[in-house]
XYZ file of C-alpha atoms in Angstrom:
227
model
C -14.861 -53.863 12.138
C -18.007 -55.750 13.050
C -18.749 -58.749 10.902
C -21.529 -61.302 10.790
C -19.506 -63.189 13.395
C -20.932 -61.011 16.136
C -24.243 -62.821 15.966
C -22.432 -66.151 16.334
C -21.590 -65.277 19.931
C -23.570 -67.071 22.661
C -27.014 -65.524 23.327
C -26.262 -65.308 27.048
C -23.864 -62.357 26.527
C -24.667 -59.392 28.793
C -21.913 -56.916 27.772
C -20.971 -55.937 24.211
C -18.488 -53.345 22.911
C -18.513 -52.133 19.301
C -15.713 -49.831 18.079
C -15.000 -48.136 14.761
C -17.711 -49.997 12.914
C -20.097 -49.383 10.067
C -22.733 -51.530 11.689
C -26.062 -51.203 9.901
C -29.554 -50.814 11.276
C -30.290 -54.390 10.175
C -27.278 -55.675 12.151
C -28.506 -53.787 15.223
C -31.838 -55.551 14.707
C -30.110 -58.949 14.609
C -28.163 -58.097 17.797
C -31.430 -57.121 19.485
C -32.916 -60.567 18.865
C -29.703 -62.584 19.204
C -28.797 -61.256 22.660
C -32.018 -61.067 24.712
C -29.982 -60.719 27.946
C -27.737 -57.866 26.780
C -27.494 -55.317 29.603
C -24.483 -53.130 28.717
C -23.511 -51.741 25.307
C -20.408 -49.647 24.563
C -20.403 -47.855 21.205
C -17.284 -46.014 20.019
C -16.585 -44.218 16.742
C -19.605 -45.593 14.953
C -19.955 -44.456 11.366
C -23.738 -44.604 11.159
C -26.796 -43.427 13.089
C -27.549 -45.395 16.251
C -31.064 -46.837 15.719
C -32.411 -46.569 19.259
C -35.608 -48.378 18.236
C -33.511 -51.465 17.512
C -31.579 -51.618 20.750
C -32.446 -54.586 23.024
C -35.216 -53.875 25.573
C -33.033 -55.646 28.156
C -30.382 -52.899 27.802
C -29.704 -51.045 31.046
C -26.429 -49.209 30.356
C -25.353 -47.416 27.197
C -22.039 -45.620 26.605
C -21.387 -43.470 23.546
C -17.963 -42.213 22.506
C -16.987 -40.541 19.189
C -13.591 -42.199 19.165
C -10.218 -40.535 18.855
C -10.585 -38.303 15.825
C -7.870 -35.570 15.530
C -10.207 -33.110 13.827
C -13.367 -32.617 15.915
C -15.191 -31.308 12.862
C -14.952 -34.766 11.345
C -16.454 -36.600 14.280
C -19.668 -38.333 13.296
C -20.991 -38.681 16.817
C -20.906 -34.969 17.491
C -24.362 -34.339 18.898
C -27.439 -36.109 20.229
C -28.757 -36.386 16.671
C -26.469 -39.415 16.352
C -29.151 -41.247 18.275
C -32.280 -41.971 16.287
C -34.414 -40.857 19.220
C -33.124 -40.564 22.808
C -36.721 -40.699 23.977
C -36.923 -44.366 22.996
C -34.331 -45.390 25.596
C -36.844 -45.558 28.458
C -35.493 -48.909 29.621
C -32.031 -47.470 30.344
C -30.895 -46.846 33.914
C -27.310 -45.697 33.119
C -26.185 -43.461 30.277
C -22.607 -42.291 29.605
C -21.965 -39.686 26.899
C -18.398 -38.757 25.899
C -17.846 -35.695 23.707
C -21.435 -35.688 22.539
C -23.057 -32.273 22.106
C -26.463 -32.074 23.762
C -29.263 -29.884 22.424
C -32.098 -28.492 24.529
C -34.402 -30.923 22.728
C -32.137 -33.841 23.582
C -31.986 -32.828 27.247
C -35.793 -32.592 27.408
C -36.006 -36.159 26.104
C -33.445 -37.284 28.685
C -35.713 -35.869 31.383
C -38.417 -38.425 30.512
C -36.096 -41.418 30.840
C -35.860 -43.544 33.960
C -32.135 -42.922 34.369
C -30.530 -43.569 37.737
C -27.012 -42.561 36.602
C -25.954 -39.989 33.991
C -22.360 -39.176 33.056
C -21.450 -36.472 30.541
C -17.782 -35.925 29.687
C -16.778 -33.244 27.199
C -19.160 -31.995 24.543
C -21.328 -28.941 24.830
C -24.762 -27.987 26.138
C -27.152 -25.514 24.572
C -28.315 -22.463 26.511
C -30.616 -24.360 28.918
C -27.761 -26.560 30.129
C -28.767 -28.824 32.986
C -32.279 -27.406 33.297
C -33.727 -30.819 32.421
C -32.793 -33.933 34.376
C -34.723 -37.157 35.065
C -36.555 -37.160 38.399
C -35.264 -40.713 38.917
C -31.608 -39.605 38.780
C -29.440 -40.600 41.737
C -25.959 -40.040 40.332
C -24.883 -37.168 38.055
C -21.341 -36.580 36.772
C -20.534 -33.786 34.350
C -16.946 -32.819 33.477
C -15.130 -30.837 30.779
C -18.463 -29.922 29.189
C -19.030 -26.425 27.827
C -22.214 -24.429 28.307
C -23.233 -25.700 31.751
C -25.161 -22.662 32.968
C -26.866 -21.452 36.121
C -30.024 -23.396 35.297
C -30.305 -25.635 38.327
C -32.973 -28.373 38.106
C -35.171 -29.067 41.098
C -34.209 -32.729 40.829
C -30.812 -31.983 42.401
C -32.615 -32.190 45.757
C -33.065 -35.899 45.128
C -29.576 -36.702 43.899
C -27.534 -39.063 46.016
C -24.303 -38.036 44.285
C -23.653 -35.074 41.999
C -20.369 -34.176 40.371
C -20.462 -31.168 38.065
C -17.593 -29.287 36.456
C -17.184 -25.963 34.709
C -20.143 -24.065 36.106
C -20.076 -20.452 37.219
C -19.496 -19.496 40.849
C -23.063 -18.195 41.056
C -24.350 -21.450 39.623
C -22.370 -23.443 42.168
C -23.838 -21.444 45.048
C -27.374 -21.933 43.739
C -26.667 -25.623 43.237
C -25.465 -25.973 46.823
C -28.432 -24.102 48.239
C -30.931 -26.157 46.225
C -29.466 -29.584 46.934
C -30.169 -31.712 49.959
C -28.140 -34.610 48.595
C -26.491 -36.783 51.271
C -23.345 -36.821 49.101
C -22.477 -33.917 46.849
C -19.263 -33.396 44.900
C -18.780 -30.450 42.544
C -15.593 -29.837 40.586
C -14.830 -26.157 40.028
C -12.267 -24.096 38.151
C -9.383 -22.190 39.715
C -10.903 -18.841 38.759
C -13.820 -19.497 41.122
C -11.608 -19.933 44.166
C -12.011 -16.472 45.686
C -15.745 -16.303 44.939
C -16.408 -19.661 46.536
C -14.315 -18.948 49.588
C -16.602 -15.961 50.174
C -19.751 -18.117 50.161
C -21.701 -17.670 53.423
C -21.503 -20.654 55.727
C -24.278 -23.184 55.288
C -25.544 -25.132 58.308
C -23.055 -27.891 59.011
C -20.873 -26.860 56.065
C -17.483 -25.333 55.514
C -15.531 -23.993 52.558
C -11.760 -24.001 52.736
C -8.552 -24.391 50.758
C -6.796 -27.591 51.675
C -3.038 -28.167 51.867
C -3.015 -29.891 48.481
C -4.601 -26.812 46.880
C -7.973 -28.394 46.371
C -11.011 -26.311 47.205
C -13.575 -28.159 49.292
C -17.177 -27.403 50.083
C -18.274 -29.796 52.784
C -21.639 -30.541 54.285
C -21.418 -33.658 56.356
C -19.913 -36.122 53.910
C -20.279 -33.733 50.977
C -17.509 -31.903 49.194
C -16.874 -29.203 46.646
C -13.553 -29.871 45.005
C -11.325 -27.595 42.951
C -8.864 -29.336 40.673
């Protein structure tokens, strides 16, 4: 549990991790002013709304995790509503979301952020999936998330690294054709193996099944991996 002792830490702290706490909005406000150099904040199993308006403006990286709750229905941090307003996080460059459900509205707000890196593990998308991504994004990693659809954002052309899991074979093909990323890694399901092996050759690319039973799509240093 977080106590008043948190604010007794030196103001030069740049990384802070809060787990299983009932930290209040007022305590977030105190943290904001106590740690003017805070750059990374890890929040796990919080029991209250995250007041994004009271997060330090110096913050560059934010990680959200619902914690290890046996019954998913009892998880507080179950969707992007756990954040007061994602749109207020314009100062962030890195955002990691673990088992957080993302609404279309939440994804639209993410699009307006200046994120360089976005990682989404678990959780679920609404019907528009990855249709909205920040134009500034360089690194995208999505795994074990449900609802990733064939909506492929134009911003994939600018990605330096993309890793996406659990998309349809058709979506993968569209993703590959749309992206000019120098490094591209997509994780696919076993059921897509035959469909992806039938993908027409792209210039400088090859699709094959490796000896360790991983499916690769390669374009230069790029790869499509089945695991």
